[in-house]
mmCIF file with all atom_site columns, C-alpha atoms in Angstrom:
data_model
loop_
_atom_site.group_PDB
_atom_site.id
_atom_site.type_symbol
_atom_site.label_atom_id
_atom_site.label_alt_id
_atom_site.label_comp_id
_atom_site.label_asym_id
_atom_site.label_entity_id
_atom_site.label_seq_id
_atom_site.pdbx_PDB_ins_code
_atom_site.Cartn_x
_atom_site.Cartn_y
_atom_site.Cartn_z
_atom_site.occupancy
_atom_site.B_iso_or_equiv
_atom_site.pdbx_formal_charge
_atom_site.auth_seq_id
_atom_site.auth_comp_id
_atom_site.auth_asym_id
_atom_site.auth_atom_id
_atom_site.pdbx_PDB_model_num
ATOM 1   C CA . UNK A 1 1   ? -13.537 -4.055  -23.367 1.00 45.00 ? 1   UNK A CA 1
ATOM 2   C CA . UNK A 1 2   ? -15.459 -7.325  -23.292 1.00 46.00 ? 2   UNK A CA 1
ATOM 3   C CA . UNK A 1 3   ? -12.081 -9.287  -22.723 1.00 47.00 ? 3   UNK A CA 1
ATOM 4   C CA . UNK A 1 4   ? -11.258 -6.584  -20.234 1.00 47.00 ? 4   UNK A CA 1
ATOM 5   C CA . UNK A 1 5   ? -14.148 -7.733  -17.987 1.00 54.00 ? 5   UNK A CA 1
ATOM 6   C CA . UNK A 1 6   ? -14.053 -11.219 -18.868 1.00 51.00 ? 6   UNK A CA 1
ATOM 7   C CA . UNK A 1 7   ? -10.365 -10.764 -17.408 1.00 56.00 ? 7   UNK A CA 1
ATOM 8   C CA . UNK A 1 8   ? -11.747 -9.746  -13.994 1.00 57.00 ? 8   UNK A CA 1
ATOM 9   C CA . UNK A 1 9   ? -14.583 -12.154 -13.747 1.00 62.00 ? 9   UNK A CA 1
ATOM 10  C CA . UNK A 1 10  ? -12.190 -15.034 -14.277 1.00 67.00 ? 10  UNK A CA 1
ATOM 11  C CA . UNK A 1 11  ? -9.610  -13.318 -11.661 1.00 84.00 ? 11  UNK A CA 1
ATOM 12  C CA . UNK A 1 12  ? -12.602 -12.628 -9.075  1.00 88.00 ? 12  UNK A CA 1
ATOM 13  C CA . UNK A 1 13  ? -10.962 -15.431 -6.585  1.00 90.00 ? 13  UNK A CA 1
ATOM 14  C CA . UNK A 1 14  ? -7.872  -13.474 -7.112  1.00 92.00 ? 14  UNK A CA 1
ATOM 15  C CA . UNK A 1 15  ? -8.917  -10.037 -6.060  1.00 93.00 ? 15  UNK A CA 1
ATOM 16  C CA . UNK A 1 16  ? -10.885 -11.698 -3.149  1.00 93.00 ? 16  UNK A CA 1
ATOM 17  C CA . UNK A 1 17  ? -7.985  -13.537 -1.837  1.00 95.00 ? 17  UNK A CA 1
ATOM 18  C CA . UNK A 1 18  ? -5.416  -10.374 -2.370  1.00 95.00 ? 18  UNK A CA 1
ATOM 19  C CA . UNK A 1 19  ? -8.222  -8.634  -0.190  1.00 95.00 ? 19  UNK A CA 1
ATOM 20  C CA . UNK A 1 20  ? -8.256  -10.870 2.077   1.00 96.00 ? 20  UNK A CA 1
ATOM 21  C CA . UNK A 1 21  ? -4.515  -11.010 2.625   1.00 96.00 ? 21  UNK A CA 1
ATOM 22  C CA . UNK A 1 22  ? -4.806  -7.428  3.136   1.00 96.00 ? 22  UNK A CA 1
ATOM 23  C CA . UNK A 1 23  ? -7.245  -7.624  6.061   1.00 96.00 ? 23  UNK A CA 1
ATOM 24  C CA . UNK A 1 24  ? -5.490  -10.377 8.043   1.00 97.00 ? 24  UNK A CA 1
ATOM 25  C CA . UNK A 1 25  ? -2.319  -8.148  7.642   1.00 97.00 ? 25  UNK A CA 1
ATOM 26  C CA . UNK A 1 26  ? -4.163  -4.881  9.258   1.00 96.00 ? 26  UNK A CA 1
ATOM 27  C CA . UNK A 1 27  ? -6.130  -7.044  11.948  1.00 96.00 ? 27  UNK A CA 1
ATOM 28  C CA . UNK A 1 28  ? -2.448  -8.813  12.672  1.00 96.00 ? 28  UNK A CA 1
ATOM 29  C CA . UNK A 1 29  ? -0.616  -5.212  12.888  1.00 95.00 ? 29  UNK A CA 1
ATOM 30  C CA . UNK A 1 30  ? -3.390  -3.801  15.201  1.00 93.00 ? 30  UNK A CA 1
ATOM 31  C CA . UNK A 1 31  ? -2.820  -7.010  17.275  1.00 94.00 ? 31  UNK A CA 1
ATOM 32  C CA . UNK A 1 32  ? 0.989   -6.258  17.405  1.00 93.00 ? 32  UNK A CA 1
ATOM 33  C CA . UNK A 1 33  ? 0.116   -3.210  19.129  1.00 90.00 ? 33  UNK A CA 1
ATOM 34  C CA . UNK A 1 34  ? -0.709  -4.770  22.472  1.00 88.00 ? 34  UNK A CA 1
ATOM 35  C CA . UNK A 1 35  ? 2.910   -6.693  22.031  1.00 88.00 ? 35  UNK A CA 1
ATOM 36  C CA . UNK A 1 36  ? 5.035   -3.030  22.249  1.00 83.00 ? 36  UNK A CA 1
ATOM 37  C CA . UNK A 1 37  ? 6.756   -2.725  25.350  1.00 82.00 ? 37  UNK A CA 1
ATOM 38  C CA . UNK A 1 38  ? 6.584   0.302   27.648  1.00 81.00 ? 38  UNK A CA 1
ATOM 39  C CA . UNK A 1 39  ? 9.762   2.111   26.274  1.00 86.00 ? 39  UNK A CA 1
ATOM 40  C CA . UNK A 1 40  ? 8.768   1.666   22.963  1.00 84.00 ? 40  UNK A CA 1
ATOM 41  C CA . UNK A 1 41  ? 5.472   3.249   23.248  1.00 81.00 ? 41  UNK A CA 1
ATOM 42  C CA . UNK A 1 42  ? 7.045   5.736   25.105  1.00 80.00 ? 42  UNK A CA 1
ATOM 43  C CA . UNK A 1 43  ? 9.650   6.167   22.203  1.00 84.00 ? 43  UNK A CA 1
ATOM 44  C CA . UNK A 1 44  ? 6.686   5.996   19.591  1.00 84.00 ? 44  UNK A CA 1
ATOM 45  C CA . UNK A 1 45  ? 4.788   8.764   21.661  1.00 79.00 ? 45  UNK A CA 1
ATOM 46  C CA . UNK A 1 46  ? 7.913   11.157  21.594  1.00 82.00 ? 46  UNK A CA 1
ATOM 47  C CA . UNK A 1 47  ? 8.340   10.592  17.471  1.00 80.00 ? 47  UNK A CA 1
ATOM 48  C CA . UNK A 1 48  ? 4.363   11.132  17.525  1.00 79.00 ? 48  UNK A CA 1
ATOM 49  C CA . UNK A 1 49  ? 4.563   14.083  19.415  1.00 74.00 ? 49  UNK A CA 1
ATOM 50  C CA . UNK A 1 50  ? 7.919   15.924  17.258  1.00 76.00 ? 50  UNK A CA 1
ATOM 51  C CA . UNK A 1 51  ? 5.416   14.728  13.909  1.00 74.00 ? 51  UNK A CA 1
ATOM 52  C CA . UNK A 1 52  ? 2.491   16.498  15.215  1.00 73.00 ? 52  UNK A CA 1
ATOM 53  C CA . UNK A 1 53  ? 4.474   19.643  15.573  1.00 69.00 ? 53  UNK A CA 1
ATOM 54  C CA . UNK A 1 54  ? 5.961   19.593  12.296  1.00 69.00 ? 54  UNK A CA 1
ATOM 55  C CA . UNK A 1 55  ? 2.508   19.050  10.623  1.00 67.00 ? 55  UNK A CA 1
ATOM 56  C CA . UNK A 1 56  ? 0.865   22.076  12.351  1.00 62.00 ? 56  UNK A CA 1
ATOM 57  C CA . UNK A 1 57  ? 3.649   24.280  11.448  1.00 64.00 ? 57  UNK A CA 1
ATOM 58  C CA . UNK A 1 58  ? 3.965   22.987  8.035   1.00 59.00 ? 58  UNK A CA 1
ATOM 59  C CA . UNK A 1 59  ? 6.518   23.735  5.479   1.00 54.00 ? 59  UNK A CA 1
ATOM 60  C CA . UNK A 1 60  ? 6.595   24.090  1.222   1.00 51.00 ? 60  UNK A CA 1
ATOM 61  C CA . UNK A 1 61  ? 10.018  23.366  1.552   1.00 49.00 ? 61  UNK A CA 1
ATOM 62  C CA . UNK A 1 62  ? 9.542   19.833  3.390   1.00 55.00 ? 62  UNK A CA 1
ATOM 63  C CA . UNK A 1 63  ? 6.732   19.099  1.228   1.00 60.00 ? 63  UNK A CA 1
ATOM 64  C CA . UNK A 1 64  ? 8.417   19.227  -2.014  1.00 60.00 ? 64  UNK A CA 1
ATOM 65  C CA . UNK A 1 65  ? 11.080  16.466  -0.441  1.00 63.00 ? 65  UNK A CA 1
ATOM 66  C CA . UNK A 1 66  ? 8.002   14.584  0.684   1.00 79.00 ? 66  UNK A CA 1
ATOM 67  C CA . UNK A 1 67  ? 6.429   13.906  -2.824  1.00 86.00 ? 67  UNK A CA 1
ATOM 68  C CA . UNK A 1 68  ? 9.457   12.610  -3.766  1.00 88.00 ? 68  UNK A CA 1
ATOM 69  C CA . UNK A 1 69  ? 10.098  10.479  -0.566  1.00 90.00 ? 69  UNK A CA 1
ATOM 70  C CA . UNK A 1 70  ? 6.418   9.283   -0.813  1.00 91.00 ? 70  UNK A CA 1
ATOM 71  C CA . UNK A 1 71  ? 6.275   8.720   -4.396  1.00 93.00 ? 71  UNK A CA 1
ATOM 72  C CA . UNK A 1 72  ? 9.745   7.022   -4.723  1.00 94.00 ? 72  UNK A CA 1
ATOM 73  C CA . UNK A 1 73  ? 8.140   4.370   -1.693  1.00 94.00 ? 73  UNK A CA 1
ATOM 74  C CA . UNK A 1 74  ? 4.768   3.637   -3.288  1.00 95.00 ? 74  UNK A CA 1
ATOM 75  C CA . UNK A 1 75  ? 6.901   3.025   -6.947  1.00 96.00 ? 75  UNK A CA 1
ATOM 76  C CA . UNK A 1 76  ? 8.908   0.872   -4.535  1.00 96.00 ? 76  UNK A CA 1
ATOM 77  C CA . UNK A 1 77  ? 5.807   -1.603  -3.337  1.00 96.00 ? 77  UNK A CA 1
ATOM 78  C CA . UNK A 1 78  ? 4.943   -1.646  -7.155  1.00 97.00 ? 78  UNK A CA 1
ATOM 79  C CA . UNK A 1 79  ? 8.058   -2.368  -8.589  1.00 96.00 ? 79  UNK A CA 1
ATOM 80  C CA . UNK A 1 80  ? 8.756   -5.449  -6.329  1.00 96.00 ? 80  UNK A CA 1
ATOM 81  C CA . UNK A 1 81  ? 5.396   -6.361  -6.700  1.00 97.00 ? 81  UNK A CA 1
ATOM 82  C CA . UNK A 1 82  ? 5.937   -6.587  -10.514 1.00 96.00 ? 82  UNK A CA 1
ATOM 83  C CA . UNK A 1 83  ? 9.555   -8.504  -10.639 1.00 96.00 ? 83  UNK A CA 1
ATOM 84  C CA . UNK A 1 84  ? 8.327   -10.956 -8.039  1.00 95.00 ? 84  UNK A CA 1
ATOM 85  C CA . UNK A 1 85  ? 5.291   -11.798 -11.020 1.00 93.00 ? 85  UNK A CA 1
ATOM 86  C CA . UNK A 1 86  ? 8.183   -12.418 -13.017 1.00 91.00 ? 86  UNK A CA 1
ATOM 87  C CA . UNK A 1 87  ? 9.278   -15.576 -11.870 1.00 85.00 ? 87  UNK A CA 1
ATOM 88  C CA . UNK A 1 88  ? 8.023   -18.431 -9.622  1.00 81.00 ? 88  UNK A CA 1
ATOM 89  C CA . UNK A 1 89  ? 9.876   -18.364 -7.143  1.00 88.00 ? 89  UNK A CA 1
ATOM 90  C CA . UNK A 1 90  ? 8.494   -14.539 -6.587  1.00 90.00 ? 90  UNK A CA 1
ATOM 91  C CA . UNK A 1 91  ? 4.680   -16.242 -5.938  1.00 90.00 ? 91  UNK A CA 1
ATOM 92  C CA . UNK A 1 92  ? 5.197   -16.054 -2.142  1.00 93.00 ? 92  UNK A CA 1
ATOM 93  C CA . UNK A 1 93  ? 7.122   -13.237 -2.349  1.00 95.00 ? 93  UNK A CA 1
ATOM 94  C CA . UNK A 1 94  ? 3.641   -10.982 -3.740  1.00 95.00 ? 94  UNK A CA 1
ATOM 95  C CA . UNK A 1 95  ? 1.650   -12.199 -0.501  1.00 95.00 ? 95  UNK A CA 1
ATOM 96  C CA . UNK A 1 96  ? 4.615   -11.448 1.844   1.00 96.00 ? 96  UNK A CA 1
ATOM 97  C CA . UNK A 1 97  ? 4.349   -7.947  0.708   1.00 96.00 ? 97  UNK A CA 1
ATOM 98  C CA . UNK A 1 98  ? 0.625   -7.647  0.366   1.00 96.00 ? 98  UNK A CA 1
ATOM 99  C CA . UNK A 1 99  ? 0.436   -9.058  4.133   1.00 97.00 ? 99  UNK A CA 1
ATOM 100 C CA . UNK A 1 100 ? 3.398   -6.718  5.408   1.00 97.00 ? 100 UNK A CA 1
ATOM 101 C CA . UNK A 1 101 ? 1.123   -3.444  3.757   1.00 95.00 ? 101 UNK A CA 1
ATOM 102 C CA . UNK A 1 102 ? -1.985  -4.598  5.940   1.00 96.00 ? 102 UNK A CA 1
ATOM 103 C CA . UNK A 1 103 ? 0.040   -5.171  8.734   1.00 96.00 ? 103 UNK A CA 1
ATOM 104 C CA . UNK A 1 104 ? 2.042   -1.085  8.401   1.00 95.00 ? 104 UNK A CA 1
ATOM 105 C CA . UNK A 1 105 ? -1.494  -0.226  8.275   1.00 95.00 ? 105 UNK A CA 1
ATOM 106 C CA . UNK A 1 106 ? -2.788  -1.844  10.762  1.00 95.00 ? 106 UNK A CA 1
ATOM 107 C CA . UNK A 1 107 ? -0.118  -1.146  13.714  1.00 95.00 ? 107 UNK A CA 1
ATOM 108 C CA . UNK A 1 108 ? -0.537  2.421   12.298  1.00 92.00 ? 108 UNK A CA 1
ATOM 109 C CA . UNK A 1 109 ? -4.274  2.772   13.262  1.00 93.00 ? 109 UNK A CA 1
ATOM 110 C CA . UNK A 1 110 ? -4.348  0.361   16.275  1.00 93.00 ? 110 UNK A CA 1
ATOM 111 C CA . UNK A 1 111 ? -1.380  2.655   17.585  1.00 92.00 ? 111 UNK A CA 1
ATOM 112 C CA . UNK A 1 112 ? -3.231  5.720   17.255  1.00 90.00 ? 112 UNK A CA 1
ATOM 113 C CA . UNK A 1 113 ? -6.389  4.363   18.498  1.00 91.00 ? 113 UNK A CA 1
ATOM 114 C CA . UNK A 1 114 ? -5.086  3.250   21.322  1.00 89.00 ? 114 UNK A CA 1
ATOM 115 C CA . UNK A 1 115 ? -2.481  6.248   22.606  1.00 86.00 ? 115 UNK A CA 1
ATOM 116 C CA . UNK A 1 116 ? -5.247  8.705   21.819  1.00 85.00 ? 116 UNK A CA 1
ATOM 117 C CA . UNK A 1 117 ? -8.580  6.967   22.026  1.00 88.00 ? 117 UNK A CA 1
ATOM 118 C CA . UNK A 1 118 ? -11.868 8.999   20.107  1.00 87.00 ? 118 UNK A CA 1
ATOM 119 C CA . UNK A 1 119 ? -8.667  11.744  18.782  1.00 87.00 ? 119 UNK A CA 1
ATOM 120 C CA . UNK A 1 120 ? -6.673  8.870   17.687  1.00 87.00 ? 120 UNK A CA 1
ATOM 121 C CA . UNK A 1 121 ? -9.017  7.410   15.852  1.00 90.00 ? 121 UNK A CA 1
ATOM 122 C CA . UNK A 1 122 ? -9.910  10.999  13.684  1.00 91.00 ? 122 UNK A CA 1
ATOM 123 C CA . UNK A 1 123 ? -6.884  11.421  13.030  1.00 89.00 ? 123 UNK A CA 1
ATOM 124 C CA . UNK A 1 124 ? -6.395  7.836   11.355  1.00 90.00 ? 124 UNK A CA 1
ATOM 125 C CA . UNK A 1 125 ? -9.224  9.185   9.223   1.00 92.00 ? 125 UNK A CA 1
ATOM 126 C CA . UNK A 1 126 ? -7.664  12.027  7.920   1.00 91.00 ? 126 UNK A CA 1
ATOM 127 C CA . UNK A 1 127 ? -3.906  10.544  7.983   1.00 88.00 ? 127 UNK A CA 1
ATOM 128 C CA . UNK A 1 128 ? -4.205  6.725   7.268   1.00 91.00 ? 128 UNK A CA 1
ATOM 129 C CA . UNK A 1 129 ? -7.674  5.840   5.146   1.00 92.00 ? 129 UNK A CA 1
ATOM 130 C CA . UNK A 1 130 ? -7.868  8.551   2.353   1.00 91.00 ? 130 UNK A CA 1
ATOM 131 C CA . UNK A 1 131 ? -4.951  7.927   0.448   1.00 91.00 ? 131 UNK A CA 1
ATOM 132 C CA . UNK A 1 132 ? -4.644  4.192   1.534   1.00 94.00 ? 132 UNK A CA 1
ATOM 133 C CA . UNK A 1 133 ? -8.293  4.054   -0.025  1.00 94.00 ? 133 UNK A CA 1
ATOM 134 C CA . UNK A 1 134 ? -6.599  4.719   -3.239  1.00 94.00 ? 134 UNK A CA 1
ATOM 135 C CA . UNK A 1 135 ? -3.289  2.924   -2.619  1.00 95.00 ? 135 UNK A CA 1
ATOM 136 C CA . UNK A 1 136 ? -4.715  0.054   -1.801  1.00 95.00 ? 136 UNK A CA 1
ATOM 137 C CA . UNK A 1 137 ? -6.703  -1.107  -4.803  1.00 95.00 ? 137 UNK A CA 1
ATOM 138 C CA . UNK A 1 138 ? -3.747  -0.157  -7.121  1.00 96.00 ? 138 UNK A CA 1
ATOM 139 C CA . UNK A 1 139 ? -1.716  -2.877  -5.302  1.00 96.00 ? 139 UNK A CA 1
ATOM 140 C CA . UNK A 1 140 ? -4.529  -5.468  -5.280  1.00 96.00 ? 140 UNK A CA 1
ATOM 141 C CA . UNK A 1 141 ? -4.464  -5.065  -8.917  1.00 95.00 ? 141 UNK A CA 1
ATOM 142 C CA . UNK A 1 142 ? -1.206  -5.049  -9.644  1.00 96.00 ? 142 UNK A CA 1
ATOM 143 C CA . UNK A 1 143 ? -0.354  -8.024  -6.644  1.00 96.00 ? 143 UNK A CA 1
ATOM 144 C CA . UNK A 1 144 ? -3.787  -10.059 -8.614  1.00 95.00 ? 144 UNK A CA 1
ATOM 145 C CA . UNK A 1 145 ? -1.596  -9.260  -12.653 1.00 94.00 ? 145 UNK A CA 1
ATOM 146 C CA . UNK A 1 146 ? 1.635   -10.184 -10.726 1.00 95.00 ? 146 UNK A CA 1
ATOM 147 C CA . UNK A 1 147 ? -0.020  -13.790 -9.487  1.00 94.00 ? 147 UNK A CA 1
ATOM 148 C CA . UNK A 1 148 ? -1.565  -14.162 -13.034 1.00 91.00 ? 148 UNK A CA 1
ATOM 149 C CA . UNK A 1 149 ? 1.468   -13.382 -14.885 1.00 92.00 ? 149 UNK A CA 1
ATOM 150 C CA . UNK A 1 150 ? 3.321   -15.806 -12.591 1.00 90.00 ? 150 UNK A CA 1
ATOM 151 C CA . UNK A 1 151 ? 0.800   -19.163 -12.544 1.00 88.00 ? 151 UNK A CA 1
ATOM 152 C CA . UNK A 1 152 ? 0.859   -18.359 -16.359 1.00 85.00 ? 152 UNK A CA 1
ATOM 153 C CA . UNK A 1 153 ? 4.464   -19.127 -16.004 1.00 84.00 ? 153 UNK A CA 1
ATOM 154 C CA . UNK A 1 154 ? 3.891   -21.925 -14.170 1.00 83.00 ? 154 UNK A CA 1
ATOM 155 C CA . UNK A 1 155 ? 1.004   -23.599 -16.556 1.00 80.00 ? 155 UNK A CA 1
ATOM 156 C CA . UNK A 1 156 ? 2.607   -22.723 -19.719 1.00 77.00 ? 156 UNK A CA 1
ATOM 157 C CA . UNK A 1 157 ? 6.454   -23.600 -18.768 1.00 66.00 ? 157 UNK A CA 1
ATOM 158 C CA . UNK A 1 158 ? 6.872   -25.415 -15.838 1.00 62.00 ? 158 UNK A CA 1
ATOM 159 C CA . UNK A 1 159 ? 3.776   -27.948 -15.722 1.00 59.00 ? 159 UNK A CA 1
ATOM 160 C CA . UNK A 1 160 ? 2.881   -28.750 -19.469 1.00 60.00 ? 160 UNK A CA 1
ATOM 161 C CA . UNK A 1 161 ? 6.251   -27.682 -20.715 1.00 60.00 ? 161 UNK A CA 1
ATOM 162 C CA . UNK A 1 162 ? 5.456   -25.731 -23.117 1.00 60.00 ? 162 UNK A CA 1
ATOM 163 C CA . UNK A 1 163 ? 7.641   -22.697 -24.919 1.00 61.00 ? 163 UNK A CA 1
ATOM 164 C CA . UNK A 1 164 ? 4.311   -20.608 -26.032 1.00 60.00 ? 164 UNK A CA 1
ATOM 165 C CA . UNK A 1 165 ? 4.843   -16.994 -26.695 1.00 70.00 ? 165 UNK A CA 1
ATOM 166 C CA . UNK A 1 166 ? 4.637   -14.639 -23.476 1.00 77.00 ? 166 UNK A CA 1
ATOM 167 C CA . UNK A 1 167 ? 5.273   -11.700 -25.753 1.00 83.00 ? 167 UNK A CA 1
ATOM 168 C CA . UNK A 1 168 ? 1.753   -10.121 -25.367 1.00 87.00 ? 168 UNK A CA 1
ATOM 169 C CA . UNK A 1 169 ? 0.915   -11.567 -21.760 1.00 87.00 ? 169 UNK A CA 1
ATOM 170 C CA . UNK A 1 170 ? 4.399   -9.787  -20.406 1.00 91.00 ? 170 UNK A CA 1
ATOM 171 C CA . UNK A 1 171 ? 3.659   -6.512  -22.764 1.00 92.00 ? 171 UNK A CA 1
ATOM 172 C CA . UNK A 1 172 ? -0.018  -6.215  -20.544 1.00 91.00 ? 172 UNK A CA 1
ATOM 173 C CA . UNK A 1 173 ? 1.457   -7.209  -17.657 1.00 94.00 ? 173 UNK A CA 1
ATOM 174 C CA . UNK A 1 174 ? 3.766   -4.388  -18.059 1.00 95.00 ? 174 UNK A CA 1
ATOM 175 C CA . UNK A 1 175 ? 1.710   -2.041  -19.452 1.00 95.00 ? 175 UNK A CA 1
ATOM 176 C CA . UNK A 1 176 ? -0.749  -2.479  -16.824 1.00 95.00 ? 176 UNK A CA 1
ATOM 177 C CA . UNK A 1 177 ? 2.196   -1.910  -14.442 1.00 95.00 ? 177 UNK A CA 1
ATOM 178 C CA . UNK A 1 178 ? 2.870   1.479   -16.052 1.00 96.00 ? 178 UNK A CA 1
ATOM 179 C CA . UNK A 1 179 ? -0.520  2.750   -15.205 1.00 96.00 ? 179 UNK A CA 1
ATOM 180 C CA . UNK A 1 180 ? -0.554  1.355   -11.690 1.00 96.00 ? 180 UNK A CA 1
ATOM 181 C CA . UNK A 1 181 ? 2.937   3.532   -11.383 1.00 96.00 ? 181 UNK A CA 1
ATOM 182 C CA . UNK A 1 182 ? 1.408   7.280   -12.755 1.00 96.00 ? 182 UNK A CA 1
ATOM 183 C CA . UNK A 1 183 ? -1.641  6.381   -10.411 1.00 96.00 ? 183 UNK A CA 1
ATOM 184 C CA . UNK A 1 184 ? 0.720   6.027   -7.507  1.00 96.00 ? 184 UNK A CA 1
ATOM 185 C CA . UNK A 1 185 ? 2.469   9.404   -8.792  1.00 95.00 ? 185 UNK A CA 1
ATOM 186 C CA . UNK A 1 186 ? -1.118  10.912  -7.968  1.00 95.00 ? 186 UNK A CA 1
ATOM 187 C CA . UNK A 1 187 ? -1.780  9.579   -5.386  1.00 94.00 ? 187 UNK A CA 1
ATOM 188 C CA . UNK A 1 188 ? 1.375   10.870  -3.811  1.00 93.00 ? 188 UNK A CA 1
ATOM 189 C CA . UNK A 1 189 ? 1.034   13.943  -4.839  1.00 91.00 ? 189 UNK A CA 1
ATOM 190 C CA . UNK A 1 190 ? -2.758  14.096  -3.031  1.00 92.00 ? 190 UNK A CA 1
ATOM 191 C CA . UNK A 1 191 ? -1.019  12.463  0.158   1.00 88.00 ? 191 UNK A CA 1
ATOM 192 C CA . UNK A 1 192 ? 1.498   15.487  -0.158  1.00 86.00 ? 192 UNK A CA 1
ATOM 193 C CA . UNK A 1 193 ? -0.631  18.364  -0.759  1.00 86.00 ? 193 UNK A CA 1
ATOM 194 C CA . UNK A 1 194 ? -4.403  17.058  0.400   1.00 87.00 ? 194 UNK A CA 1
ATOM 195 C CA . UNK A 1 195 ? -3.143  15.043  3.387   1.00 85.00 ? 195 UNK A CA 1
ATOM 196 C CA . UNK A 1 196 ? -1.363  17.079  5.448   1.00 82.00 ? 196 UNK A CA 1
ATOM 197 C CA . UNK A 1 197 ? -4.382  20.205  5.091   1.00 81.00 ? 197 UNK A CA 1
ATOM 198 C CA . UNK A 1 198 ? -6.611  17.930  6.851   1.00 85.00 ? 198 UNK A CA 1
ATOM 199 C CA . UNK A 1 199 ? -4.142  16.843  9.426   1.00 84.00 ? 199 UNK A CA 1
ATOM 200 C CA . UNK A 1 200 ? -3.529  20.061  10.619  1.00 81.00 ? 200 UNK A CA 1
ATOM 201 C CA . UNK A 1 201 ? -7.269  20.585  11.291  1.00 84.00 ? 201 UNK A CA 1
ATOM 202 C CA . UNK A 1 202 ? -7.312  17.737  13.822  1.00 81.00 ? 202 UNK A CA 1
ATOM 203 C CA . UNK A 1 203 ? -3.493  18.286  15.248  1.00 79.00 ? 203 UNK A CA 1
ATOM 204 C CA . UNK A 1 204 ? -4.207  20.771  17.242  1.00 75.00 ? 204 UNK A CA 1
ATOM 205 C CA . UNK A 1 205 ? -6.491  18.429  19.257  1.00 75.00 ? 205 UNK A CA 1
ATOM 206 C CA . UNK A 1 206 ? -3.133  16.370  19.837  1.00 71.00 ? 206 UNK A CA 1
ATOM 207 C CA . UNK A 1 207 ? -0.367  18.527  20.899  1.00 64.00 ? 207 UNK A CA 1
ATOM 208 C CA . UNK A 1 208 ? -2.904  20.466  23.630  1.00 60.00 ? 208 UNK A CA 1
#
């Protein structure tokens, strides 16, 4: 346990730079709002409109194929987080993805915001935040062990040459992995069950 949190003290720049990756991703995709031309708000409106629709009818049927679709994504973010940590080459590859989830986020919000003002804005806060309030710190930490895991490739085999053991540093790395995955399995399975329930309550307000 001590190790544990000696771990995260030494990685604190880590998290903090992961973080703030994230935000200049969801202030850039809010920003990218503004660049959408007419049509394609107009195309994003219609889309907006069929998905409001479908959410206040609701379906068990479509929500079954949803955990999967959801789950199978979020696995997706954390498995390409983890084989870009495997190499170093991957490095940039970790803060390209990292940036590219703040900016989905983002363009999501500032979208909704700004085609539906106050109503917009609740339902970002019933759609958007509570499960990316959980999905996001599981990819800081597994983007921060990915980085690790990688500049420990880098100090140990590329810049003093050495052939030390990565046995146990890869068996964390993965393990850690693991546990990042069944937390994303949750976490879909709240945005399944949990997310639409509180959508519906504010729909209503969007398809009058």
């Amino acid at each position: 346990m001590q190790s544990l949190r000696h771990s995260f003290k030494d990685q604190t720049m880590l998290f903090i730079f992961v973080g703030v990756l994230f935000l200049v991703g969801v202030i850039f995709g809010a920003l990218m709002v503004n660049a959408l031309s007419l049509e394609q708000q107009q195309d994003l409106a219609r889309y907006l409109g069929n998905y409001f629709v479908t959410v206040d009818q609701g379906s068990s049927e479509i929500e079954q194929v949803t955990y999967w679709n959801i789950a199978l994504l979020h696995l997706k973010w954390v498995g390409l987080i983890w084989i870009c940590g495997l190499s170093v080459i991957g490095l940039p590859g970790i803060l390209i993805l990292d940036f590219l989830k703040g900016v989905l986020i983002g363009f999501t919000v500032g979208y909704l915001v700004g085609q539906f003002s106050w109503k917009g804005l609740l339902f970002a806060l019933v759609s958007v935040a509570p499960h990316n309030l959980l999905v996001i710190p599981v990819l800081v930490l597994c983007s921060v062990a990915a980085i690790s895991f990688s500049l420990h490739i880098i100090k140990n085999r590329v810049l003093m040459h050495r052939h030390g053991n990565l046995t146990r540093p890869f068996a964390n790395y993965v393990m850690l992995t693991v546990v990042m995955g069944a937390l994303m399995l949750g976490i879909a399975s709240f945005e399944t069950w949990v997310t639409p329930a509180m959508m519906r309550w504010v729909t209503p307000m969007l398809i009058q």
